[in-house]
mmCIF file of C-alpha atoms and ligand atoms in Angstrom:
data_model
loop_
_atom_site.group_PDB
_atom_site.id
_atom_site.type_symbol
_atom_site.label_atom_id
_atom_site.label_comp_id
_atom_site.label_asym_id
_atom_site.label_seq_id
_atom_site.Cartn_x
_atom_site.Cartn_y
_atom_site.Cartn_z
ATOM 1 C CA MET A 8 16.878 14.467 35.190
ATOM 2 C CA ILE A 9 16.982 12.653 38.493
ATOM 3 C CA THR A 10 14.446 13.898 41.015
ATOM 4 C CA ARG A 11 15.663 12.810 44.403
ATOM 5 C CA THR A 12 13.160 12.092 47.120
ATOM 6 C CA SER A 13 13.615 13.821 50.402
ATOM 7 C CA PRO A 14 14.505 11.365 53.189
ATOM 8 C CA SER A 15 13.013 13.613 55.831
ATOM 9 C CA CYS A 16 9.370 12.986 54.877
ATOM 10 C CA GLN A 17 8.165 10.294 57.141
ATOM 11 C CA THR A 18 4.334 10.068 57.109
ATOM 12 C CA GLU A 19 3.023 7.016 55.327
ATOM 13 C CA ASN A 20 1.066 8.888 52.685
ATOM 14 C CA THR A 21 3.967 11.057 51.793
ATOM 15 C CA VAL A 22 6.248 8.049 51.539
ATOM 16 C CA ILE A 23 3.841 6.369 49.132
ATOM 17 C CA ARG A 24 3.547 9.372 46.966
ATOM 18 C CA LEU A 25 7.330 9.771 46.914
ATOM 19 C CA THR A 26 7.731 6.153 45.848
ATOM 20 C CA GLU A 27 5.488 6.733 42.908
ATOM 21 C CA ALA A 28 7.281 9.926 42.069
ATOM 22 C CA LYS A 29 10.708 8.269 41.957
ATOM 23 C CA SER A 30 12.478 8.784 38.703
ATOM 24 C CA TRP A 31 13.115 5.750 36.483
ATOM 25 C CA GLN A 32 16.776 6.287 37.014
ATOM 26 C CA GLN A 33 16.300 5.959 40.731
ATOM 27 C CA LEU A 34 14.041 2.885 40.350
ATOM 28 C CA LEU A 35 16.603 1.350 38.037
ATOM 29 C CA SER A 36 19.519 1.855 40.433
ATOM 30 C CA ASP A 37 17.343 0.518 43.314
ATOM 31 C CA SER A 38 16.415 -2.700 41.552
ATOM 32 C CA THR A 39 19.144 -5.089 42.842
ATOM 33 C CA LEU A 40 18.089 -6.863 46.047
ATOM 34 C CA THR A 41 18.880 -9.825 48.243
ATOM 35 C CA LEU A 42 16.757 -12.965 48.443
ATOM 36 C CA ALA A 43 15.617 -11.947 51.960
ATOM 37 C CA GLU A 44 14.504 -8.520 50.690
ATOM 38 C CA LEU A 45 12.607 -9.929 47.756
ATOM 39 C CA LEU A 46 10.808 -12.499 49.901
ATOM 40 C CA GLN A 47 9.987 -9.934 52.520
ATOM 41 C CA LYS A 48 8.346 -7.620 49.957
ATOM 42 C CA LEU A 49 6.072 -10.545 48.995
ATOM 43 C CA ASP A 50 5.263 -11.711 52.524
ATOM 44 C CA ILE A 51 6.971 -15.044 51.910
ATOM 45 C CA THR A 52 8.916 -16.546 54.780
ATOM 46 C CA THR A 53 12.289 -18.143 54.271
ATOM 47 C CA ASP A 54 10.776 -21.379 55.573
ATOM 48 C CA ASP A 55 8.072 -21.289 52.908
ATOM 49 C CA PHE A 56 10.734 -20.710 50.287
ATOM 50 C CA THR A 57 12.843 -23.552 51.469
ATOM 51 C CA ALA A 58 10.016 -25.985 51.955
ATOM 52 C CA SER A 59 7.994 -25.333 48.799
ATOM 53 C CA ILE A 60 10.609 -25.371 46.126
ATOM 54 C CA ASP A 61 13.654 -26.949 47.759
ATOM 55 C CA GLY A 62 15.065 -23.462 47.938
ATOM 56 C CA ASP A 63 18.463 -22.645 49.391
ATOM 57 C CA PRO A 64 17.979 -19.680 51.706
ATOM 58 C CA ASP A 65 21.678 -18.863 51.483
ATOM 59 C CA ILE A 66 21.751 -18.580 47.756
ATOM 60 C CA ASN A 67 23.467 -15.395 46.843
ATOM 61 C CA PRO A 68 24.190 -15.308 43.109
ATOM 62 C CA GLN A 69 26.994 -12.826 42.989
ATOM 63 C CA ASP A 70 27.798 -13.145 39.267
ATOM 64 C CA PHE A 71 24.139 -12.621 38.334
ATOM 65 C CA PRO A 72 22.486 -10.977 41.345
ATOM 66 C CA ILE A 73 18.754 -10.812 41.946
ATOM 67 C CA ARG A 74 17.371 -7.772 40.134
ATOM 68 C CA ALA A 75 13.814 -6.575 39.482
ATOM 69 C CA PRO A 76 12.393 -3.021 39.487
ATOM 70 C CA ALA A 77 9.727 -2.134 42.137
ATOM 71 C CA PRO A 78 6.922 -1.650 39.552
ATOM 72 C CA PHE A 79 7.449 -5.248 38.376
ATOM 73 C CA ILE A 80 7.623 -6.650 41.909
ATOM 74 C CA ASP A 81 4.329 -4.781 42.668
ATOM 75 C CA ARG A 82 2.590 -6.990 40.022
ATOM 76 C CA MET A 83 3.512 -10.238 41.836
ATOM 77 C CA GLY A 84 1.013 -11.988 43.999
ATOM 78 C CA LYS A 85 1.648 -11.678 47.761
ATOM 79 C CA GLY A 86 2.522 -14.975 49.571
ATOM 80 C CA ASP A 87 2.762 -16.978 46.381
ATOM 81 C CA ILE A 88 6.077 -18.705 45.874
ATOM 82 C CA ASN A 89 4.830 -20.018 42.511
ATOM 83 C CA ASP A 90 3.914 -16.546 41.146
ATOM 84 C CA PRO A 91 4.871 -16.533 37.427
ATOM 85 C CA LEU A 92 6.579 -13.162 37.643
ATOM 86 C CA LEU A 93 8.506 -14.059 40.795
ATOM 87 C CA ARG A 94 9.704 -17.330 39.247
ATOM 88 C CA GLN A 95 11.411 -15.472 36.453
ATOM 89 C CA VAL A 96 13.735 -13.668 38.882
ATOM 90 C CA LEU A 97 13.977 -16.161 41.832
ATOM 91 C CA PRO A 98 17.355 -17.962 42.002
ATOM 92 C CA LEU A 99 17.032 -21.668 42.809
ATOM 93 C CA ALA A 100 19.677 -24.098 43.986
ATOM 94 C CA LYS A 101 19.056 -25.918 40.682
ATOM 95 C CA GLU A 102 20.943 -23.192 38.917
ATOM 96 C CA HIS A 103 24.129 -24.948 40.075
ATOM 97 C CA ASP A 104 23.183 -28.240 38.438
ATOM 98 C CA ILE A 105 25.375 -29.325 35.600
ATOM 99 C CA THR A 106 23.184 -30.471 32.714
ATOM 100 C CA PRO A 107 24.659 -32.101 29.613
ATOM 101 C CA GLY A 108 24.297 -29.849 26.563
ATOM 102 C CA TYR A 109 23.927 -26.655 28.640
ATOM 103 C CA THR A 110 26.854 -24.319 28.257
ATOM 104 C CA ALA A 111 27.998 -20.794 29.082
ATOM 105 C CA ASP A 112 27.752 -19.517 25.469
ATOM 106 C CA PRO A 113 25.171 -21.801 23.748
ATOM 107 C CA LEU A 114 24.870 -19.534 20.705
ATOM 108 C CA HIS A 115 28.618 -19.127 20.187
ATOM 109 C CA GLU A 116 28.103 -15.419 20.072
ATOM 110 C CA ALA A 117 31.769 -14.991 20.857
ATOM 111 C CA ASP A 118 32.415 -16.200 17.252
ATOM 112 C CA PHE A 119 30.187 -13.508 15.721
ATOM 113 C CA ASN A 120 31.438 -10.719 17.895
ATOM 114 C CA ASN A 121 33.252 -9.075 14.952
ATOM 115 C CA THR A 122 34.034 -5.814 16.690
ATOM 116 C CA PRO A 123 33.370 -4.894 20.277
ATOM 117 C CA GLY A 124 29.702 -4.180 20.820
ATOM 118 C CA LEU A 125 28.473 -5.709 17.581
ATOM 119 C CA ILE A 126 27.092 -9.123 16.596
ATOM 120 C CA HIS A 127 26.559 -9.509 12.816
ATOM 121 C CA LYS A 128 25.243 -13.006 12.230
ATOM 122 C CA TYR A 129 22.083 -12.422 10.186
ATOM 123 C CA HIS A 130 22.615 -11.011 6.727
ATOM 124 C CA SER A 131 20.752 -7.726 6.832
ATOM 125 C CA ARG A 132 20.545 -7.082 10.564
ATOM 126 C CA ALA A 133 23.249 -6.322 13.069
ATOM 127 C CA LEU A 134 22.908 -6.317 16.879
ATOM 128 C CA LEU A 135 24.564 -3.584 18.810
ATOM 129 C CA ILE A 136 25.332 -4.340 22.461
ATOM 130 C CA VAL A 137 24.492 -0.854 23.707
ATOM 131 C CA THR A 138 25.027 -1.659 27.364
ATOM 132 C CA LYS A 139 25.693 -4.727 29.488
ATOM 133 C CA ALA A 140 23.117 -3.551 32.102
ATOM 134 C CA CYS A 141 19.575 -4.875 32.517
ATOM 135 C CA ALA A 142 16.765 -3.584 34.725
ATOM 136 C CA ILE A 143 15.812 -7.163 35.565
ATOM 137 C CA HIS A 144 17.843 -10.336 35.779
ATOM 138 C CA CYS A 145 15.830 -13.149 34.159
ATOM 139 C CA ARG A 146 17.202 -16.373 35.548
ATOM 140 C CA TYR A 147 16.730 -18.117 32.172
ATOM 141 C CA CYS A 148 18.732 -15.585 30.183
ATOM 142 C CA PHE A 149 21.216 -16.857 27.686
ATOM 143 C CA ARG A 150 23.342 -13.840 28.241
ATOM 144 C CA ARG A 151 23.841 -14.573 31.903
ATOM 145 C CA HIS A 152 27.464 -15.655 31.303
ATOM 146 C CA PHE A 153 28.193 -13.234 28.471
ATOM 147 C CA PRO A 154 31.527 -11.460 28.777
ATOM 148 C CA TYR A 155 29.893 -8.047 28.969
ATOM 149 C CA GLU A 156 33.004 -6.468 30.341
ATOM 150 C CA ASP A 157 34.536 -6.751 26.875
ATOM 151 C CA ASN A 158 31.447 -5.308 25.316
ATOM 152 C CA GLN A 159 31.170 -1.904 26.930
ATOM 153 C CA PRO A 160 32.739 0.070 24.151
ATOM 154 C CA SER A 161 33.866 3.570 24.858
ATOM 155 C CA ARG A 162 32.972 6.233 22.316
ATOM 156 C CA ALA A 163 36.340 5.733 20.719
ATOM 157 C CA MET A 164 35.648 2.048 20.337
ATOM 158 C CA TRP A 165 32.166 2.747 18.929
ATOM 159 C CA THR A 166 34.063 4.289 16.001
ATOM 160 C CA LYS A 167 35.159 0.761 14.990
ATOM 161 C CA THR A 168 31.594 -0.530 15.246
ATOM 162 C CA LEU A 169 30.251 2.416 13.216
ATOM 163 C CA ASP A 170 32.972 1.870 10.560
ATOM 164 C CA TYR A 171 31.887 -1.748 10.287
ATOM 165 C CA LEU A 172 28.270 -0.681 9.749
ATOM 166 C CA GLN A 173 29.340 1.886 7.197
ATOM 167 C CA GLN A 174 31.325 -0.740 5.233
ATOM 168 C CA HIS A 175 28.617 -3.419 5.307
ATOM 169 C CA THR A 176 25.986 -2.059 3.012
ATOM 170 C CA GLU A 177 23.985 -5.270 3.271
ATOM 171 C CA ILE A 178 22.990 -4.196 6.814
ATOM 172 C CA ASN A 179 19.678 -2.259 6.518
ATOM 173 C CA GLU A 180 18.537 -2.665 10.122
ATOM 174 C CA VAL A 181 20.348 -1.969 13.365
ATOM 175 C CA ILE A 182 19.041 -3.673 16.457
ATOM 176 C CA TYR A 183 19.842 -2.184 19.837
ATOM 177 C CA SER A 184 20.329 -5.020 22.208
ATOM 178 C CA GLY A 185 22.302 -5.757 25.352
ATOM 179 C CA GLY A 186 21.819 -6.183 28.187
ATOM 180 C CA ASP A 187 18.872 -3.890 27.821
ATOM 181 C CA PRO A 188 19.585 -0.907 25.525
ATOM 182 C CA LEU A 189 17.045 1.225 27.409
ATOM 183 C CA ALA A 190 19.045 0.750 30.580
ATOM 184 C CA SER A 191 21.400 3.288 28.934
ATOM 185 C CA SER A 192 21.020 7.023 29.452
ATOM 186 C CA ASN A 193 19.174 9.149 26.930
ATOM 187 C CA GLY A 194 22.430 10.974 26.305
ATOM 188 C CA GLN A 195 24.168 7.795 25.205
ATOM 189 C CA LEU A 196 21.220 6.714 23.046
ATOM 190 C CA SER A 197 20.944 10.078 21.436
ATOM 191 C CA TRP A 198 24.605 10.153 20.547
ATOM 192 C CA LEU A 199 24.574 6.656 19.142
ATOM 193 C CA SER A 200 21.359 7.092 17.170
ATOM 194 C CA GLN A 201 22.675 10.237 15.492
ATOM 195 C CA LYS A 202 25.784 8.360 14.432
ATOM 196 C CA VAL A 203 23.816 5.376 13.092
ATOM 197 C CA ALA A 204 21.294 7.669 11.339
ATOM 198 C CA ALA A 205 24.158 9.145 9.389
ATOM 199 C CA ILE A 206 24.793 5.746 7.727
ATOM 200 C CA LYS A 207 22.473 5.976 4.741
ATOM 201 C CA HIS A 208 21.893 2.262 4.071
ATOM 202 C CA ILE A 209 20.474 1.707 7.626
ATOM 203 C CA LYS A 210 16.690 2.087 7.107
ATOM 204 C CA THR A 211 15.261 0.648 10.277
ATOM 205 C CA LEU A 212 16.105 1.091 13.987
ATOM 206 C CA ARG A 213 14.889 -1.744 16.162
ATOM 207 C CA ILE A 214 15.091 -1.869 19.930
ATOM 208 C CA HIS A 215 14.896 -5.114 21.869
ATOM 209 C CA THR A 216 13.921 -4.184 25.400
ATOM 210 C CA ARG A 217 12.112 -5.392 28.506
ATOM 211 C CA LEU A 218 11.961 -1.908 30.028
ATOM 212 C CA PRO A 219 8.483 -0.884 28.724
ATOM 213 C CA VAL A 220 7.253 -3.911 30.654
ATOM 214 C CA VAL A 221 9.324 -3.994 33.829
ATOM 215 C CA LEU A 222 9.812 -0.198 34.231
ATOM 216 C CA PRO A 223 7.321 1.592 31.946
ATOM 217 C CA GLN A 224 8.352 4.998 33.317
ATOM 218 C CA ARG A 225 11.533 4.555 31.161
ATOM 219 C CA ILE A 226 9.553 5.674 28.150
ATOM 220 C CA ASP A 227 10.095 9.354 28.965
ATOM 221 C CA THR A 228 9.764 12.505 26.878
ATOM 222 C CA GLU A 229 13.452 12.695 26.071
ATOM 223 C CA LEU A 230 13.543 9.138 24.757
ATOM 224 C CA LEU A 231 10.486 9.726 22.629
ATOM 225 C CA GLU A 232 12.203 12.803 21.128
ATOM 226 C CA ILE A 233 15.256 10.782 20.317
ATOM 227 C CA LEU A 234 13.118 8.190 18.549
ATOM 228 C CA GLN A 235 11.163 10.854 16.698
ATOM 229 C CA GLN A 236 14.380 12.194 15.297
ATOM 230 C CA TRP A 237 15.281 8.839 13.778
ATOM 231 C CA PRO A 238 14.734 9.375 10.016
ATOM 232 C CA GLY A 239 13.620 5.832 9.113
ATOM 233 C CA LYS A 240 11.328 3.088 10.373
ATOM 234 C CA LYS A 241 11.189 2.294 14.088
ATOM 235 C CA VAL A 242 10.422 -0.969 15.786
ATOM 236 C CA VAL A 243 10.392 -1.802 19.474
ATOM 237 C CA VAL A 244 10.224 -5.460 20.432
ATOM 238 C CA ILE A 245 9.197 -5.763 24.085
ATOM 239 C CA HIS A 246 9.675 -8.940 26.036
ATOM 240 C CA SER A 247 6.704 -10.217 28.108
ATOM 241 C CA ASN A 248 6.188 -13.791 29.231
ATOM 242 C CA HIS A 249 2.950 -13.631 31.160
ATOM 243 C CA VAL A 250 -0.384 -11.769 31.148
ATOM 244 C CA ASN A 251 0.164 -10.527 34.703
ATOM 245 C CA GLU A 252 3.077 -8.397 33.580
ATOM 246 C CA LEU A 253 0.901 -6.265 31.371
ATOM 247 C CA ASP A 254 -0.880 -3.752 33.572
ATOM 248 C CA ALA A 255 -2.248 -0.286 32.717
ATOM 249 C CA SER A 256 1.173 1.337 33.084
ATOM 250 C CA VAL A 257 2.597 -0.874 30.339
ATOM 251 C CA LYS A 258 -0.261 0.210 28.094
ATOM 252 C CA ILE A 259 0.559 3.841 28.682
ATOM 253 C CA ALA A 260 4.171 3.218 27.677
ATOM 254 C CA VAL A 261 3.080 1.349 24.570
ATOM 255 C CA ASP A 262 0.600 4.089 23.651
ATOM 256 C CA LYS A 263 3.371 6.679 23.812
ATOM 257 C CA LEU A 264 5.584 4.648 21.470
ATOM 258 C CA LYS A 265 2.748 4.024 19.029
ATOM 259 C CA ALA A 266 1.804 7.697 19.025
ATOM 260 C CA ILE A 267 5.178 8.554 17.439
ATOM 261 C CA GLY A 268 4.890 5.814 14.796
ATOM 262 C CA VAL A 269 6.768 2.957 16.418
ATOM 263 C CA THR A 270 5.705 -0.596 15.488
ATOM 264 C CA VAL A 271 5.491 -2.537 18.769
ATOM 265 C CA LEU A 272 5.952 -6.298 18.867
ATOM 266 C CA ASN A 273 6.453 -8.788 21.649
ATOM 267 C CA GLN A 274 8.723 -11.737 22.166
ATOM 268 C CA THR A 275 8.330 -14.440 24.780
ATOM 269 C CA VAL A 276 10.397 -17.255 26.068
ATOM 270 C CA LEU A 277 8.561 -20.550 26.669
ATOM 271 C CA LEU A 278 9.289 -21.333 30.323
ATOM 272 C CA LYS A 279 8.366 -24.326 32.463
ATOM 273 C CA GLY A 280 6.218 -23.330 35.393
ATOM 274 C CA ILE A 281 5.609 -19.862 34.018
ATOM 275 C CA ASN A 282 3.785 -19.926 30.679
ATOM 276 C CA ASP A 283 3.956 -23.572 29.499
ATOM 277 C CA SER A 284 0.241 -24.049 28.741
ATOM 278 C CA ALA A 285 -2.017 -23.083 25.844
ATOM 279 C CA THR A 286 -4.193 -21.071 28.208
ATOM 280 C CA ALA A 287 -1.305 -18.973 29.539
ATOM 281 C CA LEU A 288 -0.145 -18.202 26.006
ATOM 282 C CA VAL A 289 -3.660 -17.449 24.732
ATOM 283 C CA GLN A 290 -4.226 -15.021 27.619
ATOM 284 C CA LEU A 291 -0.873 -13.337 26.897
ATOM 285 C CA SER A 292 -1.617 -12.835 23.225
ATOM 286 C CA GLU A 293 -5.081 -11.528 23.892
ATOM 287 C CA ARG A 294 -3.793 -9.075 26.513
ATOM 288 C CA LEU A 295 -1.000 -7.978 24.141
ATOM 289 C CA PHE A 296 -3.610 -7.212 21.527
ATOM 290 C CA ASP A 297 -5.662 -5.250 24.109
ATOM 291 C CA ILE A 298 -2.685 -2.989 24.672
ATOM 292 C CA GLY A 299 -1.879 -2.657 20.967
ATOM 293 C CA VAL A 300 1.072 -5.074 20.658
ATOM 294 C CA LEU A 301 1.376 -8.040 18.280
ATOM 295 C CA PRO A 302 3.116 -11.284 19.269
ATOM 296 C CA TYR A 303 6.275 -11.890 17.267
ATOM 297 C CA TYR A 304 8.408 -14.826 18.472
ATOM 298 C CA LEU A 305 7.934 -17.530 21.042
ATOM 299 C CA HIS A 306 11.461 -18.714 21.759
ATOM 300 C CA LEU A 307 12.458 -22.156 22.963
ATOM 301 C CA LEU A 308 14.863 -21.839 25.827
ATOM 302 C CA ASP A 309 18.515 -21.372 24.962
ATOM 303 C CA THR A 310 20.606 -24.163 26.473
ATOM 304 C CA VAL A 311 22.559 -21.969 28.834
ATOM 305 C CA SER A 312 24.007 -23.534 31.927
ATOM 306 C CA GLY A 313 21.937 -22.777 35.015
ATOM 307 C CA ALA A 314 18.632 -22.605 33.183
ATOM 308 C CA ALA A 315 17.797 -26.233 32.502
ATOM 309 C CA HIS A 316 14.953 -26.245 35.060
ATOM 310 C CA PHE A 317 13.020 -23.921 32.743
ATOM 311 C CA ALA A 318 13.212 -26.246 29.676
ATOM 312 C CA ILE A 319 10.188 -27.549 27.769
ATOM 313 C CA SER A 320 10.708 -30.444 25.344
ATOM 314 C CA ASP A 321 10.198 -29.804 21.637
ATOM 315 C CA ASN A 322 7.277 -32.200 21.539
ATOM 316 C CA GLU A 323 5.533 -30.519 24.392
ATOM 317 C CA ALA A 324 6.126 -27.083 22.865
ATOM 318 C CA LYS A 325 4.774 -28.215 19.496
ATOM 319 C CA ALA A 326 1.656 -29.621 21.130
ATOM 320 C CA ILE A 327 1.068 -26.480 23.159
ATOM 321 C CA MET A 328 1.412 -24.361 20.017
ATOM 322 C CA GLY A 329 -1.022 -26.624 18.160
ATOM 323 C CA GLU A 330 -3.656 -25.783 20.724
ATOM 324 C CA VAL A 331 -2.739 -22.073 20.751
ATOM 325 C CA THR A 332 -3.044 -21.996 16.974
ATOM 326 C CA SER A 333 -6.528 -23.477 17.045
ATOM 327 C CA ARG A 334 -7.690 -21.023 19.700
ATOM 328 C CA LEU A 335 -6.416 -17.706 18.283
ATOM 329 C CA PRO A 336 -6.677 -15.720 15.069
ATOM 330 C CA GLY A 337 -3.513 -16.171 13.024
ATOM 331 C CA TYR A 338 -2.254 -12.614 13.789
ATOM 332 C CA LEU A 339 -2.123 -13.419 17.497
ATOM 333 C CA VAL A 340 -0.123 -16.661 17.121
ATOM 334 C CA PRO A 341 3.593 -16.086 17.810
ATOM 335 C CA ARG A 342 6.131 -18.003 15.754
ATOM 336 C CA LEU A 343 7.759 -20.787 17.704
ATOM 337 C CA VAL A 344 11.488 -20.657 17.064
ATOM 338 C CA ARG A 345 14.811 -21.786 18.242
ATOM 339 C CA GLU A 346 18.063 -19.881 18.006
ATOM 340 C CA GLU A 347 20.841 -22.207 16.686
ATOM 341 C CA ALA A 348 24.473 -21.339 16.913
ATOM 342 C CA ASP A 349 25.447 -21.664 13.267
ATOM 343 C CA LYS A 350 22.220 -20.636 11.546
ATOM 344 C CA THR A 351 21.716 -17.283 9.858
ATOM 345 C CA SER A 352 18.093 -16.916 11.005
ATOM 346 C CA LYS A 353 15.910 -18.301 13.752
ATOM 347 C CA THR A 354 14.751 -21.871 13.071
ATOM 348 C CA PRO A 355 10.960 -22.177 12.889
ATOM 349 C CA ILE A 356 9.373 -25.084 14.793
ATOM 350 C CA LEU A 357 6.027 -26.198 13.455
ATOM 351 C CA PRO A 358 3.154 -26.953 15.860
ATOM 352 C CA THR A 359 1.551 -30.378 15.962
ATOM 353 C CA PHE A 360 -2.223 -30.876 15.918
HETATM 354 C C1 PLP B 422 17.298 -12.800 16.743
HETATM 355 C C2 PLP B 422 18.478 -12.155 16.146
HETATM 356 C C3 PLP B 422 18.312 -11.155 15.193
HETATM 357 C C4 PLP B 422 16.996 -10.621 14.723
HETATM 358 O O1 PLP B 422 16.319 -11.646 14.025
HETATM 359 P P1 PLP B 422 14.894 -11.346 13.336
HETATM 360 O O2 PLP B 422 14.491 -12.673 12.793
HETATM 361 O O3 PLP B 422 15.095 -10.278 12.306
HETATM 362 O O4 PLP B 422 13.992 -10.851 14.451
HETATM 363 C C5 PLP B 422 19.469 -10.621 14.630
HETATM 364 N N1 PLP B 422 20.721 -11.061 14.997
HETATM 365 C C6 PLP B 422 20.849 -12.036 15.934
HETATM 366 C C7 PLP B 422 22.208 -12.489 16.252
HETATM 367 C C8 PLP B 422 19.737 -12.597 16.536
HETATM 368 O O5 PLP B 422 19.906 -13.576 17.437
HETATM 369 S S1 SF4 B 423 18.969 -9.547 28.393
HETATM 370 FE FE1 SF4 B 423 16.715 -9.576 28.479
HETATM 371 S S2 SF4 B 423 16.242 -11.715 29.114
HETATM 372 FE FE2 SF4 B 423 18.386 -11.316 29.608
HETATM 373 S S3 SF4 B 423 18.376 -10.634 31.738
HETATM 374 FE FE3 SF4 B 423 18.343 -8.847 30.444
HETATM 375 S S4 SF4 B 423 16.179 -8.359 30.223
HETATM 376 FE FE4 SF4 B 423 16.295 -10.427 30.956
#
């Protein structure tokens, strides 16, 4: 239900209230912006951008535009070009560097794309590409070159995917992925979930999503009702990389999910300049625990072209995790893993002490 704001209200107070009252659908559709607009919201001049990080003021990434919802931008520090939230969405000229070993489809997902909208690579779990859309465009994302256009199945094409699930009785867990599955409408999610629920060997529904973090308003009553109707176990894996992302509004979204029996976990990507220190990771885990979420995976960067400037070496990552392990209780230590193209699970990477 989209509540449109009236453009005729002009006083400052009214405008602020209307911004807060914007529906998540409206916030989602307003989240693509130009570099100039993003910098302006943060009181950063183009000169500061160009000078401090060798930025190209004309950068205009058309294939993967700048995208971040207003509630996420509101958590960035004003005037700080190195803000860890900003750096996740800020395109740099370095994205055009060609780095050996960095490719468009590092995980060879095209090979496991058995039917449109489905990736069945791990024995008991299948990923469903519910939508190609995301609320936020993370510059390090391994799906930044994914041929999403071929993975927007119509309802008729979903029939093939559902047939595949029906025939593969070893699949006991369906993972909604994307894109971001919660960028889909409640209508679409409701339709799909009823179809999947009818397949008796699917016991668990898991949703991999950044929306509870970047646009917590997405966890609305209708979505909670859809999840409540799911007959089996429910897991939501959020994706947060930095403590500053997790404000009170994120806690409210998590509380709503937990109140209906959802297990809520977090995954993080280890990113140079954003969270590549033991302190940053300890703070993130502690804050996650404060809001009722347990850390799950800490991913090494996937070697996707355009993202090499975020990479941390294995040795550095192992050393950081050694320190994290010594500073936190075991249940707050995420598992450091790498996704490898031909493996049938994530590959654990052991910390060094
Ligand atoms: C990560 C991933 C999963 C889920 O793996 P878990 O270890 O169960 O979290 C499933 N399929 C693919 C292709 C994946 O990359
Ligand atoms: S798929 Fe996830 S990591 Fe990639 S851009 Fe979307 S929200 Fe970010």
